[in-house]
Amino acid sequence: MSIFEYNGSAVVAMVGKNCFAIASDRRLGVQLQTVATDFQRVFKIHGKLYLGLSGLATDAQTLYQRLVFKHKLYQLREERDMKPETFASLVSALLYEKRFGPYFCQPIIAGLGEDNEPFICTMDCIGAKELAKDFVVSGTASESLYGACESMYKPNMEPEELFETISQALLSSVDRDCLSGWGGYVLVVTPTEVQERVLKGRMD
Amino acid sequence: MVGSMDVPAKGGFSFDLCRRNDMLEKKGLKVPGFRKTGTTIVGLVFADGVVLGADTRATEGPIVADKNCEKIHYMAPNIYCCGAGTAADTEAVTDMVSSQLQLHRYATSRESRVVTALTLLKTHLFSYQGHVSAALVLGGVDCTGPHLHTVYPHGSVDTLPFATMGSGSLAAMSVFESKYKEGLTRDEGIELVCGAIRAGIFNDLGSGSNVDVCVITKGKTEYLRNHELPNPRTYASSKGFSFVQGHTEVLSTKITPLKPKPEVTVGDAMEE
């Protein structure tokens, strides 16, 4: 079994019109046994920047704590929030530092830039950035997610439609993956508000 | 978080998770594969300078992770570098040498030379004995003329009039070997590079999508991103999926308004 499949995870982010959505599943497992059904994989960095971490859960939590620590120092020094592109470079550098003994996480970064332009990107576990204009996926359900997003995605969706699309893509993909699922958690961020929703999914 | 706190690193690699990762491996958990850039990268020297070319597919095992990634990296205004191998390694090593070249330009007040970039790359790669898996095609034009080099992950270099690297290198090299001649014009050079990359895209499974080209001549560099798109997407449905609002079952909703940042009005300057 691969280290990535130890806990099981599914995270996806999509770009809409002046908004973005980031979603994850809620299962935490120890190989084939489910241990929690409300595990948090999407973390807030600041009001308009969110980080989704798939892979080994302990590394996801440690990485999140280190990144929040660095961002808080940045806020104290610069007296402002970090831009999403800058944050992506920070995560990439942090992961590449551990090139020969990596964190087993695949981060997804999603944020709104200065002019409320949505930004999403993903990386492999050693920090190779992949910027996308439409959607990014990671986790054990990533192959199904690629297929679902590729067919369901449309450019310039409004927040309501974006929510429906990302939820359907997530739920249909995790249903094809034993290690992820048990509900979903979706966050849609627009320039004026943040909508968090918990989805009802198959609990198997 | 006692003892060794998050002290700002002095740079370079940190090995503190290696022991834990070895322990996990012994327990039978396999290490994940890194994202590679399967790749076809090429370069050739023509009459006035250098043309570099690359495909745009990034793979993660058998899955295409990125259909349009950038493999031609900036090193200096007159030097560009194509990268194959582990994606994180090619990006990190080219970024690092690009910064070192900029510092060198500030120190010497001169345009960077291709051999400088070459030496910096090969000493770094050799010192990591091939573990930093970056295979590069480095090309540029400086005061001594046009140069084209290949750098292998273990640190060896070659200086060539035309070069190919990556999993599609054999397909691309066959095109170069049959059609290359000295003193090509700019358009002939671009056409030959595109032909070589197309050979890699269509015949090698690790390369695909579009062709990126970069033309470097004395005093001018043109980065032609997505110069050719021989693989358009033909299967998208024109209507697309449309889900009815409220189709997804939601257990709970929480909406938080984002407060706009308060504007700090500048007050009067303090009177001395």
XYZ file of C-alpha atoms in Angstrom:
476
model
C 0.000 0.000 0.000
C 1.266 3.497 -0.738
C 1.806 6.050 2.031
C -0.724 8.289 0.319
C -3.375 5.581 0.714
C -2.866 5.219 4.457
C -5.487 7.791 5.450
C -7.429 8.322 2.196
C -8.438 11.764 0.959
C -10.018 13.725 -1.872
C -9.598 17.451 -2.407
C -10.670 19.512 -5.418
C -10.723 23.225 -6.268
C -12.449 25.005 -9.155
C -12.418 28.495 -10.573
C -15.610 30.424 -11.275
C -16.449 33.981 -12.233
C -14.704 36.179 -9.634
C -15.011 33.336 -7.157
C -13.525 29.943 -6.418
C -14.662 26.773 -4.655
C -12.593 24.255 -2.714
C -14.012 20.962 -1.496
C -12.842 17.871 0.338
C -14.191 14.611 1.666
C -14.521 14.006 5.422
C -13.188 10.509 6.041
C -10.147 9.787 8.146
C -9.085 6.159 8.020
C -6.260 3.907 9.145
C -5.866 1.788 6.001
C -9.256 0.129 5.631
C -10.759 1.067 8.992
C -12.618 4.383 9.287
C -11.647 6.360 12.366
C -13.417 9.719 11.872
C -16.145 11.106 9.612
C -15.626 14.825 10.245
C -11.953 15.292 9.467
C -10.933 18.732 8.291
C -8.730 18.903 5.203
C -9.398 22.447 4.034
C -7.793 25.101 6.213
C -8.089 28.881 6.211
C -4.920 30.937 5.900
C -6.631 34.295 5.680
C -10.071 35.546 4.610
C -9.449 35.000 0.916
C -6.859 32.194 0.909
C -7.516 28.543 1.648
C -5.278 25.493 1.688
C -6.474 21.935 1.077
C -4.096 19.140 2.073
C -4.504 15.544 0.927
C -2.274 12.600 1.761
C -0.919 11.517 5.127
C -3.088 13.262 7.753
C -0.333 13.846 10.288
C 1.874 15.551 7.696
C -1.137 17.597 6.523
C -1.679 18.932 10.051
C 2.023 19.598 10.666
C 2.402 21.361 7.327
C -0.677 23.495 8.017
C 0.672 24.521 11.421
C 4.081 25.475 9.980
C 2.451 27.463 7.157
C 0.080 29.356 9.454
C 3.095 30.173 11.641
C 5.001 31.572 8.645
C 1.985 33.506 7.430
C 1.422 35.105 10.838
C 5.047 36.266 10.917
C 4.587 37.623 7.387
C 1.472 39.518 8.498
C 3.357 41.053 11.417
C 6.292 42.092 9.229
C 4.389 43.299 6.161
C 1.164 44.474 7.844
C -0.918 42.792 5.142
C -2.112 39.361 4.004
C -0.064 37.218 1.665
C -1.036 37.082 -1.995
C -2.034 33.601 -3.230
C 0.882 33.409 -5.699
C 3.359 34.284 -2.950
C 1.812 31.697 -0.636
C 2.072 29.059 -3.357
C 5.797 29.819 -3.713
C 6.184 29.577 0.058
C 4.526 26.144 0.159
C 6.618 24.988 -2.791
C 9.854 26.085 -1.102
C 8.858 24.432 2.173
C 8.125 21.142 0.421
C 11.263 21.225 -1.755
C 13.399 21.811 1.327
C 12.415 18.269 2.293
C 13.245 16.895 -1.168
C 14.999 13.748 0.098
C 12.678 13.081 3.035
C 9.390 14.620 1.966
C 6.110 15.430 3.665
C 3.578 13.010 2.180
C 1.028 15.668 1.284
C -0.306 17.134 -1.898
C -1.465 20.679 -1.231
C -4.118 22.566 -3.142
C -4.004 26.329 -2.767
C -7.017 28.459 -3.672
C -7.375 32.184 -3.178
C -8.641 35.497 -4.506
C -5.917 37.914 -5.613
C -5.743 41.659 -5.099
C -8.279 42.401 -7.827
C -10.475 39.452 -6.745
C -9.100 37.347 -9.574
C -9.346 33.657 -8.484
C -6.098 31.682 -8.228
C -5.750 27.924 -7.814
C -2.735 25.693 -7.883
C -1.622 22.254 -6.769
C 1.761 20.633 -6.137
C 3.168 17.172 -5.818
C 4.724 16.202 -2.499
C 8.056 17.859 -3.292
C 6.696 21.202 -4.434
C 6.373 21.049 -8.239
C 3.776 23.762 -8.819
C 0.985 23.269 -11.299
C -1.059 26.386 -11.981
C -4.407 25.755 -13.589
C -7.048 28.018 -15.000
C -9.935 25.617 -14.466
C -9.629 22.989 -11.732
C -7.096 21.098 -9.653
C -7.477 17.758 -7.876
C -5.527 15.668 -5.393
C -5.921 12.657 -3.130
C -6.663 8.957 -3.533
C -9.751 9.755 -5.623
C -7.755 11.982 -7.979
C -8.142 9.800 -11.076
C -11.946 9.827 -10.795
C -11.848 13.520 -9.943
C -9.877 14.279 -13.116
C -12.549 12.582 -15.179
C -15.508 14.125 -13.369
C -14.093 17.666 -13.416
C -12.979 17.397 -17.050
C -16.542 16.681 -18.122
C -18.523 18.767 -15.638
C -16.446 21.940 -15.607
C -17.545 25.045 -17.511
C -15.707 28.385 -17.454
C -17.184 31.507 -15.805
C -19.713 29.840 -13.522
C -21.554 31.898 -10.926
C -21.124 30.873 -7.249
C -24.388 28.886 -7.047
C -23.687 26.900 -10.191
C -20.047 26.439 -9.174
C -21.174 24.979 -5.850
C -23.456 22.451 -7.568
C -20.779 21.459 -10.076
C -17.964 20.978 -7.589
C -20.245 19.074 -5.196
C -21.445 16.700 -7.903
C -17.894 16.163 -9.157
C -16.662 15.413 -5.628
C -19.509 13.116 -4.627
C -19.454 11.125 -7.856
C -15.661 10.677 -7.632
C -15.461 9.618 -3.997
C -18.192 7.035 -4.642
C -15.667 5.280 -6.874
C -12.950 5.328 -4.224
C -13.072 3.111 -1.135
C -10.712 5.259 0.892
C -12.479 8.623 0.669
C -16.015 9.864 1.123
C -18.325 9.876 4.140
C -19.773 13.239 3.160
C -18.252 16.353 1.744
C -17.265 19.831 2.817
C -17.488 22.633 0.262
C -16.314 26.201 0.585
C -17.273 28.842 -2.010
C -15.486 32.183 -1.696
C -16.654 35.348 -3.440
C -15.280 38.863 -2.912
C -18.035 39.595 -0.372
C -18.708 36.372 1.475
C -17.608 32.831 2.284
C -20.152 29.997 2.048
C -19.355 26.763 3.903
C -21.577 23.771 3.350
C -21.508 20.207 4.587
C -22.803 17.727 2.009
C -24.777 14.554 2.575
C -23.070 11.650 0.887
C -22.951 7.873 0.951
C -21.544 6.643 4.262
C -19.796 3.594 2.930
C 7.915 22.648 19.715
C 10.670 22.742 22.363
C 14.363 22.804 21.571
C 14.697 22.909 17.783
C 12.002 25.489 16.949
C 11.210 26.632 13.468
C 14.502 28.488 13.116
C 14.620 30.207 9.732
C 16.562 27.785 7.530
C 19.885 28.919 6.102
C 18.820 27.445 2.783
C 19.512 24.086 1.142
C 17.914 20.734 1.902
C 16.785 19.552 5.323
C 16.877 15.818 6.091
C 14.990 15.646 9.379
C 12.077 13.562 8.098
C 14.330 10.908 6.509
C 14.492 8.609 9.519
C 10.715 8.597 9.888
C 10.222 7.998 6.157
C 12.663 5.056 6.207
C 10.720 3.565 9.112
C 7.451 3.895 7.156
C 9.046 2.266 4.147
C 10.231 -0.706 6.238
C 6.652 -1.125 7.485
C 5.657 -1.717 3.900
C 4.278 1.659 2.880
C 5.593 2.557 -0.559
C 6.981 6.007 -1.270
C 4.819 7.929 -3.759
C 6.060 8.767 -7.234
C 6.920 12.383 -7.956
C 5.525 14.376 -10.830
C 7.793 13.952 -13.843
C 7.841 15.884 -17.055
C 7.928 12.793 -19.402
C 8.921 15.207 -22.083
C 10.490 16.035 -25.327
C 12.874 19.006 -25.140
C 15.098 20.165 -27.985
C 17.448 22.935 -28.944
C 19.333 23.923 -32.060
C 21.784 26.585 -33.150
C 20.866 28.525 -36.293
C 22.541 31.377 -38.206
C 21.744 34.187 -35.747
C 21.210 32.379 -32.445
C 19.475 29.513 -30.684
C 15.963 28.006 -30.871
C 14.645 25.961 -27.932
C 11.498 23.839 -28.012
C 9.463 21.752 -25.560
C 6.165 19.894 -25.304
C 3.707 20.777 -22.499
C 2.634 17.543 -20.787
C 3.345 16.826 -17.094
C 2.690 13.264 -15.919
C 2.152 11.630 -12.553
C 2.658 7.932 -13.288
C 0.316 7.149 -16.179
C -1.978 10.114 -15.498
C -1.591 13.482 -17.199
C -1.365 15.969 -14.333
C -0.998 19.127 -16.402
C -1.968 19.412 -20.069
C -0.255 22.740 -20.570
C 2.734 23.188 -18.298
C 5.769 25.380 -19.033
C 9.032 23.543 -19.520
C 11.114 26.380 -20.933
C 12.440 28.215 -17.886
C 13.882 31.708 -17.727
C 17.513 31.925 -16.600
C 18.555 35.366 -17.825
C 17.168 37.770 -20.455
C 19.456 36.105 -23.004
C 19.511 32.550 -21.625
C 16.649 30.027 -21.370
C 16.673 26.431 -20.170
C 14.357 23.501 -20.988
C 13.947 20.922 -18.222
C 13.113 17.200 -18.201
C 13.008 14.770 -15.286
C 11.435 15.361 -11.902
C 9.399 18.575 -12.244
C 10.214 19.959 -8.786
C 13.945 19.448 -9.390
C 14.007 21.192 -12.783
C 12.001 24.142 -11.441
C 14.023 24.491 -8.258
C 17.422 24.181 -9.918
C 16.611 26.617 -12.735
C 15.096 29.142 -10.279
C 18.137 28.902 -8.041
C 20.663 29.360 -10.853
C 18.569 32.191 -12.308
C 18.802 34.048 -8.962
C 22.536 33.384 -8.759
C 22.964 34.766 -12.290
C 21.037 37.909 -11.364
C 23.274 38.481 -8.337
C 26.291 37.905 -10.563
C 24.977 40.474 -13.055
C 24.621 43.001 -10.249
C 28.153 42.281 -9.071
C 29.813 42.412 -12.510
C 27.509 44.862 -14.398
C 27.678 42.604 -17.453
C 25.292 40.466 -19.446
C 25.325 36.827 -18.215
C 27.251 34.247 -20.215
C 25.840 30.809 -21.026
C 28.934 29.049 -19.657
C 28.333 30.723 -16.274
C 24.862 29.206 -16.071
C 26.307 25.905 -17.280
C 28.988 25.777 -14.582
C 26.537 26.693 -11.816
C 24.113 23.986 -12.948
C 26.670 21.216 -13.349
C 28.425 21.831 -10.032
C 25.069 21.746 -8.207
C 23.891 18.577 -9.937
C 27.219 16.781 -9.525
C 27.363 17.546 -5.821
C 24.030 15.718 -5.384
C 25.348 12.735 -7.380
C 22.316 12.458 -9.654
C 19.720 12.429 -6.871
C 18.463 15.827 -8.078
C 16.950 14.402 -11.221
C 17.097 17.285 -13.702
C 18.080 16.826 -17.357
C 18.399 20.206 -19.048
C 18.885 21.761 -22.467
C 20.492 25.150 -21.903
C 20.717 27.699 -24.704
C 21.476 31.369 -25.087
C 23.324 34.100 -26.920
C 25.969 36.177 -25.177
C 28.927 38.354 -26.172
C 30.865 35.276 -27.340
C 28.086 34.055 -29.659
C 25.259 31.510 -29.556
C 25.679 28.447 -27.302
C 23.715 25.245 -26.783
C 24.485 22.703 -24.041
C 22.891 19.643 -22.482
C 23.258 18.936 -18.759
C 22.664 15.433 -17.395
C 21.368 14.674 -13.864
C 24.775 13.427 -12.722
C 26.461 16.655 -13.760
C 28.025 15.903 -17.135
C 27.606 18.390 -19.981
C 27.778 18.325 -23.760
C 28.131 21.219 -26.190
C 26.263 20.579 -29.403
C 24.815 22.262 -32.498
C 21.505 20.432 -31.919
C 20.309 18.502 -28.872
C 17.320 16.579 -27.561
C 16.506 15.261 -24.058
C 13.665 13.501 -22.296
C 11.639 10.384 -23.030
C 10.809 11.681 -26.526
C 14.431 12.484 -27.346
C 14.862 9.599 -29.780
C 11.821 10.622 -31.817
C 13.001 14.240 -31.896
C 16.620 13.344 -32.662
C 15.549 11.336 -35.709
C 13.994 14.513 -37.139
C 17.100 16.570 -36.368
C 19.538 14.023 -37.761
C 17.727 13.893 -41.077
C 16.989 17.584 -41.561
C 19.540 19.681 -39.647
C 22.145 21.693 -41.527
C 24.379 24.592 -40.556
C 23.297 28.167 -41.182
C 19.519 27.684 -40.959
C 17.350 30.790 -41.074
C 15.069 31.740 -38.181
C 11.925 30.350 -39.800
C 13.652 27.137 -40.904
C 14.962 26.696 -37.362
C 11.523 27.172 -35.801
C 9.947 24.795 -38.334
C 12.570 22.115 -37.619
C 12.163 22.472 -33.848
C 8.370 22.226 -34.158
C 8.762 19.124 -36.337
C 11.013 17.490 -33.758
C 8.656 18.267 -30.860
C 5.674 17.047 -32.866
C 7.524 13.765 -33.454
C 7.915 13.467 -29.686
C 4.299 14.426 -28.972
C 2.785 11.905 -31.360
C 5.196 9.005 -30.875
C 6.173 9.199 -27.200
C 3.522 8.541 -24.554
C 5.281 10.708 -21.967
C 5.029 13.837 -24.160
C 1.950 15.518 -25.502
C -0.279 18.553 -25.920
C 1.273 21.698 -27.366
C 4.591 22.994 -28.672
C 6.408 25.837 -26.891
C 9.233 27.590 -28.718
C 11.820 30.131 -27.589
C 14.008 31.999 -30.084
C 17.102 33.745 -28.691
C 19.174 36.069 -30.853
C 21.651 38.819 -30.021
C 19.730 41.453 -28.112
C 16.295 39.872 -28.566
C 14.447 36.896 -27.063
C 11.018 35.720 -28.173
C 9.133 33.254 -25.996
C 6.421 31.766 -28.210
C 4.204 30.046 -25.649
C 1.871 27.503 -27.293
C 3.324 28.249 -30.732
C 1.498 25.206 -32.119
C -1.607 23.483 -30.791
C -1.761 20.178 -32.647
C -4.071 18.552 -30.056
C -7.267 20.559 -29.720
C -9.965 19.292 -27.383
C -12.705 17.799 -29.507
C -14.879 15.963 -27.031
C -16.450 18.765 -25.004
C -20.227 18.934 -25.280
C -21.377 22.369 -26.414
C -24.165 22.521 -23.816
C -22.042 21.279 -20.936
C -23.468 19.816 -17.750
C -26.045 21.892 -15.980
C -27.170 20.928 -12.528
C -30.473 22.099 -11.127
C -30.022 24.514 -8.196
C -30.611 22.703 -4.947
C -29.839 19.331 -6.521
C -27.088 18.571 -4.019
C -28.206 17.518 -0.545
C -26.766 19.856 2.051
C -26.659 19.097 5.775
C -25.649 22.532 7.022
C -24.745 25.939 5.607
C -22.716 28.718 7.147
C -22.264 32.052 5.389
C -19.658 34.479 6.684
C -19.528 37.936 5.141
C -16.025 39.151 4.340
C -15.468 42.489 6.006
C -13.726 44.960 3.732
C -10.410 46.106 5.161
C -10.920 49.350 7.125
C -9.292 52.299 5.382
C -6.753 54.063 7.590
C -7.104 57.748 6.871
C -3.837 59.573 7.068
C -4.032 62.143 9.779
C -2.208 65.435 9.940
C 1.527 65.244 10.386
C 2.603 65.816 13.945
C 3.729 69.301 14.494
C 7.304 69.536 15.669
